[in-house]
Coordinates of C-alpha atoms and ligand atoms in Angstrom, one line a residue:
X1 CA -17.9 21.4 -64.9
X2 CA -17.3 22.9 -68.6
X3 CA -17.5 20.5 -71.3
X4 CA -14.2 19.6 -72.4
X5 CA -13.3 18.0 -68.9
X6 CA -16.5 15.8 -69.0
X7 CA -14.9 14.6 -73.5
X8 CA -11.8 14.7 -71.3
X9 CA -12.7 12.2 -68.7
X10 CA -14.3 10.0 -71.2
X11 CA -11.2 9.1 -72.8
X12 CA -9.9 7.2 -69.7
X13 CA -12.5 4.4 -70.7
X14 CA -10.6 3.7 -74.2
X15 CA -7.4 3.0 -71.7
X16 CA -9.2 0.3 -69.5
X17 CA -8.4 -3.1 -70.1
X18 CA -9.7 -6.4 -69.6
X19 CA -6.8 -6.9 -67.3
X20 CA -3.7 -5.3 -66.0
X21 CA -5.0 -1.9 -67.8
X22 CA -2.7 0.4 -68.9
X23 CA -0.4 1.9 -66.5
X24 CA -0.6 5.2 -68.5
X25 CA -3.8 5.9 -67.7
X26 CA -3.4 7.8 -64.6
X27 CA -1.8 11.0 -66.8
X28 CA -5.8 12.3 -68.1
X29 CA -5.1 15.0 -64.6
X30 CA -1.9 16.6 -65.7
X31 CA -4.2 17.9 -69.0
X32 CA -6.2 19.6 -66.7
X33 CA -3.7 21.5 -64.6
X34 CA -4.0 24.9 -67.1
X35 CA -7.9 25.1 -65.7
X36 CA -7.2 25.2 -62.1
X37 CA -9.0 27.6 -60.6
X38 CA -7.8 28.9 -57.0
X39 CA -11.8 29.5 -56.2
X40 CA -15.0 28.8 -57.7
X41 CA -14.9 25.2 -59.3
X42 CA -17.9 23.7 -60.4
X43 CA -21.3 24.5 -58.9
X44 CA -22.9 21.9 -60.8
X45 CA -21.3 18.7 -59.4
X46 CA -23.0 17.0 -57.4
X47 CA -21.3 14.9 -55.2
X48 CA -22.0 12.0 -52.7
X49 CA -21.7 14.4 -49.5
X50 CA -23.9 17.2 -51.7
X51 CA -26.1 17.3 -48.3
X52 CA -24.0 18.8 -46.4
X53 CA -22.3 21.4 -48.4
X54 CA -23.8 24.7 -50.1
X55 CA -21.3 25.0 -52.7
X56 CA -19.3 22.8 -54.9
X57 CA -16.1 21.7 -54.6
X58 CA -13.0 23.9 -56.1
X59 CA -11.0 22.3 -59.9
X60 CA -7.8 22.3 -57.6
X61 CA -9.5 19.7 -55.4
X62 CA -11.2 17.4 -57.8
X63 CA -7.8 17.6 -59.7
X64 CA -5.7 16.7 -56.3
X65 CA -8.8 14.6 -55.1
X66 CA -9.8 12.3 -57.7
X67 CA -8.6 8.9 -58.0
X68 CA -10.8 7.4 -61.1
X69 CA -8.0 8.3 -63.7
X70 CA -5.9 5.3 -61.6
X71 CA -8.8 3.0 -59.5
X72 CA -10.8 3.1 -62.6
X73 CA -8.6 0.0 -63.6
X74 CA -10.2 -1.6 -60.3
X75 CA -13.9 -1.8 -61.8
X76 CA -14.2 -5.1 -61.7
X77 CA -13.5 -5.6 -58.6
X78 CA -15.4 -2.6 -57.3
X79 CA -18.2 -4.4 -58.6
X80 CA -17.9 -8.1 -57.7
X81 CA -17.9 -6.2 -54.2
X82 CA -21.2 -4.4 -55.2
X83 CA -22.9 -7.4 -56.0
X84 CA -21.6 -9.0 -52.6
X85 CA -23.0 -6.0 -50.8
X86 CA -25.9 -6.3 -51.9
X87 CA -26.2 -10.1 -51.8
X88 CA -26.0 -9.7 -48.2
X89 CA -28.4 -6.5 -47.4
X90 CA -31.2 -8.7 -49.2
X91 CA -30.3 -12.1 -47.2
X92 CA -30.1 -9.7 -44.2
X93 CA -33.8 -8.2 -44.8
X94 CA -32.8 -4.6 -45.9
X95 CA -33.1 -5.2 -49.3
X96 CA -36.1 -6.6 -51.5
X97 CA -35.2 -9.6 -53.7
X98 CA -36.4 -7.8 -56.6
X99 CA -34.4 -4.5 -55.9
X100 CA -31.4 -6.7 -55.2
X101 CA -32.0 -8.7 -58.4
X102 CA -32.8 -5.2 -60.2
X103 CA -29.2 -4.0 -59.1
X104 CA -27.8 -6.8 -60.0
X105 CA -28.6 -6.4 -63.6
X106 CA -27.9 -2.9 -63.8
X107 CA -24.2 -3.8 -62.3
X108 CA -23.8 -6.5 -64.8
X109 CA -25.0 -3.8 -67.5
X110 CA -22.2 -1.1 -65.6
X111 CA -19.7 -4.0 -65.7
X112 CA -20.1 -4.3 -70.0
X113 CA -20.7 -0.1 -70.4
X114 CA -17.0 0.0 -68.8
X115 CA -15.5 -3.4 -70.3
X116 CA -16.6 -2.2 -73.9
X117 CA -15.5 1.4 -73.1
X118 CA -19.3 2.9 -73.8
X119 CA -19.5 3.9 -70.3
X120 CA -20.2 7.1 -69.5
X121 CA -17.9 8.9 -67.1
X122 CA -19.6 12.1 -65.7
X123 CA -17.9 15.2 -63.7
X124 CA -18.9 14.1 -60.5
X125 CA -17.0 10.4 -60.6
X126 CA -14.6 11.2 -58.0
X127 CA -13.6 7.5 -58.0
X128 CA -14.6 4.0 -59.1
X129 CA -16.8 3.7 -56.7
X130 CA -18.4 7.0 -57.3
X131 CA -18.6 6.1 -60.7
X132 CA -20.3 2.4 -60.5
X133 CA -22.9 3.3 -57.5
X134 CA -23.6 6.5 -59.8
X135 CA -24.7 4.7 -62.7
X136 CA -26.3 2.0 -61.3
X137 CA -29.2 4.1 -60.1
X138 CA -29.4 5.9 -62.9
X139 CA -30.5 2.7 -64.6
X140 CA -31.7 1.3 -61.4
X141 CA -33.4 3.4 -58.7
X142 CA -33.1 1.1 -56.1
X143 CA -29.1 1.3 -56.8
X144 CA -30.1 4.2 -54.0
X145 CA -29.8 1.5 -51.6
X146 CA -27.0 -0.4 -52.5
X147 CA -24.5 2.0 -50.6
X148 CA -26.2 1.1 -47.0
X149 CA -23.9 -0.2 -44.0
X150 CA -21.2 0.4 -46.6
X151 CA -18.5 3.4 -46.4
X152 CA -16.2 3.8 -49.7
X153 CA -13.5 3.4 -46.5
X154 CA -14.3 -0.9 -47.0
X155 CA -15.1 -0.7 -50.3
X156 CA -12.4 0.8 -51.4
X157 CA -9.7 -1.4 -49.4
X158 CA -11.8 -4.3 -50.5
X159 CA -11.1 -3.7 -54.1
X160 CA -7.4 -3.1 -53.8
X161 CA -7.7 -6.5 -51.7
X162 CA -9.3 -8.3 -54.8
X163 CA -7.0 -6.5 -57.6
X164 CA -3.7 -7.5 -54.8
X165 CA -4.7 -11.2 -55.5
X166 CA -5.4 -11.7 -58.9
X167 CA -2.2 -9.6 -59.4
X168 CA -0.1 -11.8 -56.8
X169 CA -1.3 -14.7 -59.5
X170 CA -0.8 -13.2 -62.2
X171 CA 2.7 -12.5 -60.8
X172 CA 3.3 -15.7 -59.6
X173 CA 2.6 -17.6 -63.0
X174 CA 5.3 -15.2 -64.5
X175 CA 8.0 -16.2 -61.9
X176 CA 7.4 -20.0 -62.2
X177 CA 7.5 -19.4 -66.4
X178 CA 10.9 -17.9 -65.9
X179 CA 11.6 -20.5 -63.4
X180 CA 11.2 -22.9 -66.3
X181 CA 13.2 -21.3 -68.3
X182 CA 16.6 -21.5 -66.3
X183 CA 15.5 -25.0 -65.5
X184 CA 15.5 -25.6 -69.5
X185 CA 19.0 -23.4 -70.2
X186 CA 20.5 -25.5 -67.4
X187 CA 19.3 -29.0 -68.4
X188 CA 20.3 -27.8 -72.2
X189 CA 23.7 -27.0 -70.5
X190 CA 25.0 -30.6 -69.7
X191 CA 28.1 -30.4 -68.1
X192 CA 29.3 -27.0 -69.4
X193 CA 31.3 -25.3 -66.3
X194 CA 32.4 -21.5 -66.1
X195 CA 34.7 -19.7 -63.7
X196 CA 32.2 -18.7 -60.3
X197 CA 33.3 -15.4 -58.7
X198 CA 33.5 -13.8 -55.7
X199 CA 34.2 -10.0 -55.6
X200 CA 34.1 -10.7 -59.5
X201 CA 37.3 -12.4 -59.6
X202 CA 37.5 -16.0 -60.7
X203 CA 37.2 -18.5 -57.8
X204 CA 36.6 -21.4 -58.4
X205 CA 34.9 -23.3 -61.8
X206 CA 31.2 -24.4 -61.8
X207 CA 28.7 -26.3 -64.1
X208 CA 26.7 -23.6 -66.0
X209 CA 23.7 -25.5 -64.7
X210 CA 24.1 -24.6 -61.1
X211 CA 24.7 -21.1 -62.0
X212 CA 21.4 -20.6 -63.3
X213 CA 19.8 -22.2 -60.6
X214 CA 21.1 -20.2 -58.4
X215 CA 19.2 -17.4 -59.9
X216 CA 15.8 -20.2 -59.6
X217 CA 16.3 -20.2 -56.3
X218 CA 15.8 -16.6 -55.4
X219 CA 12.5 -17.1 -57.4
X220 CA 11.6 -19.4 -55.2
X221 CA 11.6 -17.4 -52.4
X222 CA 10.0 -14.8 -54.8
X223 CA 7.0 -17.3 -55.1
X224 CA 6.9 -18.1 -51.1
X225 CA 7.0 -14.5 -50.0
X226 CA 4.0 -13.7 -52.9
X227 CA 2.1 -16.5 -51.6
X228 CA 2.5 -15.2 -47.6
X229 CA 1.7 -11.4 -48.9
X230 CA -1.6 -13.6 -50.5
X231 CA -2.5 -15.2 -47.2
X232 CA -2.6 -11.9 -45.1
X233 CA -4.4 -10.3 -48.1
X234 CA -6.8 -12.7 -48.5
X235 CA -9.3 -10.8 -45.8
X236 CA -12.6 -10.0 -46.2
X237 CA -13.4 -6.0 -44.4
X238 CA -16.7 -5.5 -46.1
X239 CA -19.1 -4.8 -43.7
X240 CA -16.3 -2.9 -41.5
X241 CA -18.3 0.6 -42.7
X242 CA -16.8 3.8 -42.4
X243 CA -14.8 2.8 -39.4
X244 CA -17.3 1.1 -36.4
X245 CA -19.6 -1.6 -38.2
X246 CA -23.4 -0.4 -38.6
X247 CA -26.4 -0.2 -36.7
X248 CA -28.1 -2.4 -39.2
X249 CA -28.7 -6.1 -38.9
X250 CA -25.1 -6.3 -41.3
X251 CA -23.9 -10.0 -41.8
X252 CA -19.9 -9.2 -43.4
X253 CA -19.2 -13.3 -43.5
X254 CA -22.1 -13.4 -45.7
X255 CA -20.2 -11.0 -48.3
X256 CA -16.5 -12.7 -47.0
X257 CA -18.1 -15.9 -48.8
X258 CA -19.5 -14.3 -51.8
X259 CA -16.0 -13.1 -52.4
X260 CA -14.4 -15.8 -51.7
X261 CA -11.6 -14.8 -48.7
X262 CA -10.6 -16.7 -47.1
X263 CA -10.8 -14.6 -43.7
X264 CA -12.5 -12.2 -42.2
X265 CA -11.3 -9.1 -40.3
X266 CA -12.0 -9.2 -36.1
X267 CA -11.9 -5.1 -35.9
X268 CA -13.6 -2.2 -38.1
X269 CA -11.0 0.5 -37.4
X270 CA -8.2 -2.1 -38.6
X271 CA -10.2 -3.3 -41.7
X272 CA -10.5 0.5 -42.6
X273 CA -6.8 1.3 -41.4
X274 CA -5.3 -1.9 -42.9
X275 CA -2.7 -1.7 -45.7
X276 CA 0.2 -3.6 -45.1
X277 CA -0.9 -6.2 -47.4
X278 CA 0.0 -3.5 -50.1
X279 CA 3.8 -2.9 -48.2
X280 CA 3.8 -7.2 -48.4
X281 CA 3.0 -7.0 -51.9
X282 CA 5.1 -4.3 -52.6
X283 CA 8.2 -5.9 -50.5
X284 CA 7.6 -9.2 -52.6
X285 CA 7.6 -7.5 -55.8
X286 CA 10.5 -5.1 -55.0
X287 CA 12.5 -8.5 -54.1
X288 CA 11.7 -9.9 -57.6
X289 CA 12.7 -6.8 -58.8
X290 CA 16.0 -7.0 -57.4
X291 CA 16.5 -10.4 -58.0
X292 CA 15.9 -9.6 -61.3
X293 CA 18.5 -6.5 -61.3
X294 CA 21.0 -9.2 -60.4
X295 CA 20.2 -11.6 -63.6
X296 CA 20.5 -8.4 -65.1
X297 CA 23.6 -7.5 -64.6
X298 CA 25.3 -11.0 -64.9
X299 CA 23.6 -10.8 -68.5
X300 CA 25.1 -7.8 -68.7
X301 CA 28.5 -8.9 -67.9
X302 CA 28.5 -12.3 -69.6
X303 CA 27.1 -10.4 -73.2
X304 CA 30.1 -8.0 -72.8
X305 CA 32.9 -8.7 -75.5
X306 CA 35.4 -9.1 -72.8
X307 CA 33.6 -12.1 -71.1
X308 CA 31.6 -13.5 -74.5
X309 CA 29.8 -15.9 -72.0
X310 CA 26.6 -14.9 -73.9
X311 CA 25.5 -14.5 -77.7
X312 CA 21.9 -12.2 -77.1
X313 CA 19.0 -13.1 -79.4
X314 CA 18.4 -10.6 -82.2
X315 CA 14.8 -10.0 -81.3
X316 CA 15.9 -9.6 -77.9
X317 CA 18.7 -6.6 -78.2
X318 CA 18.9 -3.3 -79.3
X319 CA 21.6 -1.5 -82.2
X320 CA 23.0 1.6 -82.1
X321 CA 21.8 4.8 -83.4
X322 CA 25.6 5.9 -84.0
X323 CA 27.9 2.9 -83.9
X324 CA 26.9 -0.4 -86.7
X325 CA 28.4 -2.7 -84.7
X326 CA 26.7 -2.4 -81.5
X327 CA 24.3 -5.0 -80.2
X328 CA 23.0 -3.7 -76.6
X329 CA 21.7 -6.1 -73.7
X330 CA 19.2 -3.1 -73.1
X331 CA 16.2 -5.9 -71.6
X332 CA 19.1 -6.5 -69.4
X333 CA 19.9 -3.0 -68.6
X334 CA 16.6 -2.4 -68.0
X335 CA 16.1 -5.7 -65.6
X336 CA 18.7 -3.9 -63.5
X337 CA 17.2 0.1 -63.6
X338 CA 13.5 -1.0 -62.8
X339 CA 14.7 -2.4 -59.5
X340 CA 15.3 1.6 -58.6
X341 CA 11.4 2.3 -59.4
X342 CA 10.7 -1.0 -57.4
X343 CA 12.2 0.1 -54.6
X344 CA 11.0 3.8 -54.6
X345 CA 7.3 2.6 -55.0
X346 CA 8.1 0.4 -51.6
X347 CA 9.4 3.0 -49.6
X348 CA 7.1 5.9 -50.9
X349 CA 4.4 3.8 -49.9
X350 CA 5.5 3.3 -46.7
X351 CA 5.8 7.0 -46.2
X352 CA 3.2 7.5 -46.9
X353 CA 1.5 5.3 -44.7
X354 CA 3.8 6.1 -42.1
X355 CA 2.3 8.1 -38.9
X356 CA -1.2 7.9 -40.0
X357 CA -3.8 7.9 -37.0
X358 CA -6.5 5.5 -37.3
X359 CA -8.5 4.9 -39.4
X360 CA -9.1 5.6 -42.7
X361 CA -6.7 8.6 -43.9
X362 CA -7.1 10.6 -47.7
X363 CA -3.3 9.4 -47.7
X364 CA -4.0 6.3 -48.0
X365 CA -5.4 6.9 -51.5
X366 CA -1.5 7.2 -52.3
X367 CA -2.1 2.6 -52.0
X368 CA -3.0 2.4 -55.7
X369 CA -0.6 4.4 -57.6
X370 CA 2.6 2.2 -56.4
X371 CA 1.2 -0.7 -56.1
X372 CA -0.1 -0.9 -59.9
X373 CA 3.0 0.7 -61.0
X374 CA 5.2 -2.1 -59.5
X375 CA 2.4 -5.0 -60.8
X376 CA 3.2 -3.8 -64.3
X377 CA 6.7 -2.8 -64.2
X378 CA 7.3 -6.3 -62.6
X379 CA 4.9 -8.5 -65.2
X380 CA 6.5 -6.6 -67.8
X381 CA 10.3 -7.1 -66.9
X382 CA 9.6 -10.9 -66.0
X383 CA 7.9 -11.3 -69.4
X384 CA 11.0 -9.8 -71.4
X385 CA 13.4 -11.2 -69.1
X386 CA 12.1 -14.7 -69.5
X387 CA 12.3 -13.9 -73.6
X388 CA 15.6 -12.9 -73.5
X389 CA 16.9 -15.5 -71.3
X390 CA 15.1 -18.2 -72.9
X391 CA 16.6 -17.6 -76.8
X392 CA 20.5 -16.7 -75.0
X393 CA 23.0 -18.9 -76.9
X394 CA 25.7 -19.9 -74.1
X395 CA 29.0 -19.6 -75.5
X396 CA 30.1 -23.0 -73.5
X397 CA 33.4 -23.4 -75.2
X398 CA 34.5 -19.6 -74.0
X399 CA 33.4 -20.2 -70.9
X400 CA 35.3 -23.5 -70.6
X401 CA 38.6 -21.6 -71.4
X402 CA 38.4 -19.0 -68.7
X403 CA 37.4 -21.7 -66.2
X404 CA 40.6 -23.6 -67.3
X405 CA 42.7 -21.5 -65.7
X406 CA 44.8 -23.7 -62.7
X407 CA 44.4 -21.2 -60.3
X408 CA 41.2 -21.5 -60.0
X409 CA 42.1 -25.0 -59.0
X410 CA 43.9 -24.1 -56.0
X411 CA 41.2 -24.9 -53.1
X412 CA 41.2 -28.1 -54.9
X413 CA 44.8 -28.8 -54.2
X414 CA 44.3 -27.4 -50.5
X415 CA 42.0 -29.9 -50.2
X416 CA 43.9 -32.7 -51.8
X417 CA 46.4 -32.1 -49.5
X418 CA 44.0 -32.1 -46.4
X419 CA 42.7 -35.4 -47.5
X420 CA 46.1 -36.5 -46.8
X421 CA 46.3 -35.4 -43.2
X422 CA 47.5 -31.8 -43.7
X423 CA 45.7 -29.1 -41.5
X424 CA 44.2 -27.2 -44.2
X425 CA 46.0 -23.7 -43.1
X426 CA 49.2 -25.2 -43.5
X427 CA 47.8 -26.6 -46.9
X428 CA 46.5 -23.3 -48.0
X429 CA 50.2 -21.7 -47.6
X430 CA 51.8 -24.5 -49.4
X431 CA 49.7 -23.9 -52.5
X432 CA 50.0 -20.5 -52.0
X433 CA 53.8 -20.6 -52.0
X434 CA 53.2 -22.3 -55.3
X435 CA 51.1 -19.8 -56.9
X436 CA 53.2 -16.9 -55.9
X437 CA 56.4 -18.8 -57.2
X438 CA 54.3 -19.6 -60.8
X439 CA 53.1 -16.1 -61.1
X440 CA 56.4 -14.6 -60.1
X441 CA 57.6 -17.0 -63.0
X442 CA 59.3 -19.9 -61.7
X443 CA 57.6 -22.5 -63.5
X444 CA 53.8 -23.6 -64.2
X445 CA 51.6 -24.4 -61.3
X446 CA 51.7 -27.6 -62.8
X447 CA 55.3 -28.6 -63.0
X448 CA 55.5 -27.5 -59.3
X449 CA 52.9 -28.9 -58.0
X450 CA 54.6 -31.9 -59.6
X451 CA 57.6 -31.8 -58.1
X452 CA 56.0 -30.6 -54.7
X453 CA 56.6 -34.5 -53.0
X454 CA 53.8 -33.8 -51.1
X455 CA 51.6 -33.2 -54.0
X456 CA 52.8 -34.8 -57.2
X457 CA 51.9 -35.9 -60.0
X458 CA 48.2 -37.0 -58.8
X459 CA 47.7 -33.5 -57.8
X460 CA 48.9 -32.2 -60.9
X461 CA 45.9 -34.0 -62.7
X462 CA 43.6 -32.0 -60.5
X463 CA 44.7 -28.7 -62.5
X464 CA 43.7 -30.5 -66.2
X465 CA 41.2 -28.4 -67.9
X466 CA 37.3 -29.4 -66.5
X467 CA 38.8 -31.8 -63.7
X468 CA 38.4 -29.4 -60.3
X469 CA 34.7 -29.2 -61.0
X470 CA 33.7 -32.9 -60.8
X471 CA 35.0 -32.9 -57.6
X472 CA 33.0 -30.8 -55.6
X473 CA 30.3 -33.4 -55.1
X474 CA 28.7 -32.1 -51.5
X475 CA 25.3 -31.5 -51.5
X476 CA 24.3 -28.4 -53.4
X477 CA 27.7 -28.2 -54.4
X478 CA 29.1 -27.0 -58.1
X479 CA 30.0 -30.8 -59.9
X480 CA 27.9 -32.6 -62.0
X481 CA 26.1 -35.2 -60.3
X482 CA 25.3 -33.0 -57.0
X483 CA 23.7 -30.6 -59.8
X484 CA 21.9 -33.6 -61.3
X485 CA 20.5 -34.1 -57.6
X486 CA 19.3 -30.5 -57.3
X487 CA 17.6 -30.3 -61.0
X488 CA 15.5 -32.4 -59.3
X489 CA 15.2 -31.1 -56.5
X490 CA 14.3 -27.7 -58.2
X491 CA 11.6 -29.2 -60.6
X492 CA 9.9 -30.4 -57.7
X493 CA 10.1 -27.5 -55.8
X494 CA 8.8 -25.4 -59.0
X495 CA 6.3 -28.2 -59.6
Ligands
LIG1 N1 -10.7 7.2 -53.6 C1 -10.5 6.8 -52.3 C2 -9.3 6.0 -52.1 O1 -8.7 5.5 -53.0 C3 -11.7 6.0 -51.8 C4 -12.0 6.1 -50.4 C5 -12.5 7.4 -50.1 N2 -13.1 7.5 -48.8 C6 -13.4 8.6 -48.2 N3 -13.9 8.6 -47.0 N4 -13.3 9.8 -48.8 O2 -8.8 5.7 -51.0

């Protein structure tokens, strides 16, 4: 391997956080791609299968082949699985206390090189897992043991299993905050109303409160369909080996505890084979994303000069390079594009995994890629959403004036007159007739709905500015004291 790839490789370390990581890290292969080589490669790497082979691999394939500039972010995990590994070989009898304790310390050492960025990476790290078990023996010969009854086929989906939960948390916490957020704006609202819409055309006023709780109640499902993708990845498969368990006296509940899952898997070939926790993670997170693409856009909308539902936060929009007097929803705009990404990540995953005979594929490398790029395109856009959402200003009093409008009062009067015995198709004609004759310009919906004998005066108060909204009272409907009963109801399911 010449030099410059091995300063090369070291530089991924600088890029490894304590958390998350940085989703840029994955670009250290693309410097490479001027040293290709179509033969050769590097005589001097040794890798894990070395045995077998007489010659070393080619730079195309380490290039196309390598995962570490992506699963490095997985070390962490890759080691709390280590240390459960070999927990288990010692209480099984294969390994000596003091060579499990001796690996233990070098891991803990391996886990700091990596977490302070000190670590070493060396030509041969093909992956994470190359990488930890490589460096562990260095400091710790025993570490020559600590890959027995083990195949990087369960360690591997073992580590994306761990980094899948603590990123479903992580994910989850950021729903709920902007859950608490839209519970805020619409307690802060009051009674404000604004027109709703259907095919974006005014239909019928509601509070501002249950608007935005509409949008809290997609998160909701957000957070249910996070916490079922959790349950089915909450699976313990170490211990599955390569693909058919081991010949050694292997105990994988023993590891399944030290990890904490909640379950273990029943098969080997499906433990190895197994990704659809990553497609249920990366359904739940495209859903967010989407739901998020529709906030989005009603930002959008309501910030436009036209509607002027919205007054955006300073810190929260963008100017214009060209034009002084712009002020650009472009968190918004954004909110709405990242669903695309979202969505391709989901279905080039599945693709990918699509076809694939059992069990463990080089395809299924292809897992991490999407899946970390929709954790932090997701944490990020919830996290500026939330931001932007949370310092809005709601132009209530503009709002008020386009709900005022009496046509958007006109189920109202259908059902006034149905409350008074009229079948409601012949009530919806009658108020019909009356919008058509007040747009046509015959008079104001109000002075003939007045001299309608079957509606009157009464009715006519129905089209007074802010009255059609108090009166849809159902359950989960748009007035003010049903959306008093679902605040509650949303705190408590947020709770
Ligand atoms: N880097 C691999 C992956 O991400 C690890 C598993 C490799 N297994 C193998 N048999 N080559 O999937």
């Amino acid at each position: 391997m010449p030099e410059e790839s091995e300063a090369e490789r070291s530089e991924h370390v600088d890029d490894v956080g304590m958390s998350g990581g940085s989703p840029d890290n994955n670009t250290g292969n693309s410097e490479h791609v001027d040293d290709v080589g179509m033969s050769g490669g590097s005589p001097d790497r040794k890798q894990l299968w070395h045995g077998r082979f007489a010659g070393g691999p080619s730079e195309a394939l380490q290039q196309l082949n390598d995962s570490l500039p992506f699963d490095q972010r997985m070390f962490r995990e890759d080691i709390a699985g280590s240390r459960a590994h070999v927990t288990m070989l010692e209480s099984v009898g294969i390994l000596a206390a003091a060579e499990r304790d001796g690996i233990l310390s070098a891991l803990d050492v391996v886990e700091e090189e990596i977490a302070s960025g000190t670590f070493e990476w060396a030509a041969s790290d093909e992956d994470i897992h190359t990488a930890v078990e490589r460096r562990t023996t260095e400091l710790e010969p025993a570490g020559a043991k600590m890959h027995t009854g083990r195949s990087r086929n369960d360690q591997v989906a073992t580590d994306v299993r761990l980094w899948t939960l603590q990123a479903i948390d992580e994910i989850t916490d950021l729903v709920r905050a902007l859950q608490w957020t839209l519970l805020s704006q619409a307690e802060a609202a009051g009674d404000a109303y604004l027109p709703g819409y259907t095919h974006l055309q005014q239909a019928q006023p509601v509070a501002l409160a249950h608007h935005l709780l509409a949008h809290g109640w997609m998160l909701n499902r957000d957070v249910d369909r996070l916490a079922d993708a959790r349950r089915r990845t909450d699976v313990s498969v170490l211990g599955a080996g390569a693909l058919a368990g081991s010949s050694l006296p292997l105990d994988p509940s023993i590891s399944q505890k030290e990890l904490g899952f909640s379950g273990l898997f029943d098969n080997s070939l499906d433990a190895v084979a197994d990704r659809d926790f990553v497609a249920d993670t990366l359904y739940a997170l495209t859903m967010i994303g989407v739901h998020l693409s529709r906030i989005g856009e009603e930002l959008i909308i309501w910030a436009s000069t036209e509607f002027g539902f919205v007054t955006l936060d300073d810190a929260f929009s963008t100017g214009s390079s060209m034009m002084p007097q712009k002020k650009n929803p472009d968190i918004a705009e954004l909110a709405r594009g990242k669903g695309g990404r979202l969505i391709g990540n989901l279905t080039g995953f599945l693709a990918s995994v699509k076809g694939l005979p059992l069990t463990y594929n080089k395809d299924m490398q292809e897992d991490k890629e999407p899946l970390f790029d929709a954790v932090d395109t997701v944490r990020l856009t919830l996290l500026a959403l939330d931001g932007m959402i949370s310092t809005t200003t709601f132009n209530t009093e503009r709002m008020a004036e386009q709900a005022n409008s009496p046509y958007a009062a006109a189920t109202d009067l259908a059902e006034y007159l149905v409350a008074n015995g009229m079948a409601f198709r012949d009530a919806h004609a009658v108020v019909g007739e009356h919008v058509r004759h007040a747009l046509e310009g015959q008079g104001t919906l109000v002075d003939l709905v007045s001299a309608d004998e079957r509606l009157g005066e009464e009715a006519a108060a129905i089209l007074q500015p802010g009255v059609s909204v108090t009166r849809r009272t159902t359950h989960g409907g748009g007035s003010p004291e049903a959306v008093a009963a679902q605040l509650e109801r949303f705190r408590t399911a947020i709770s």
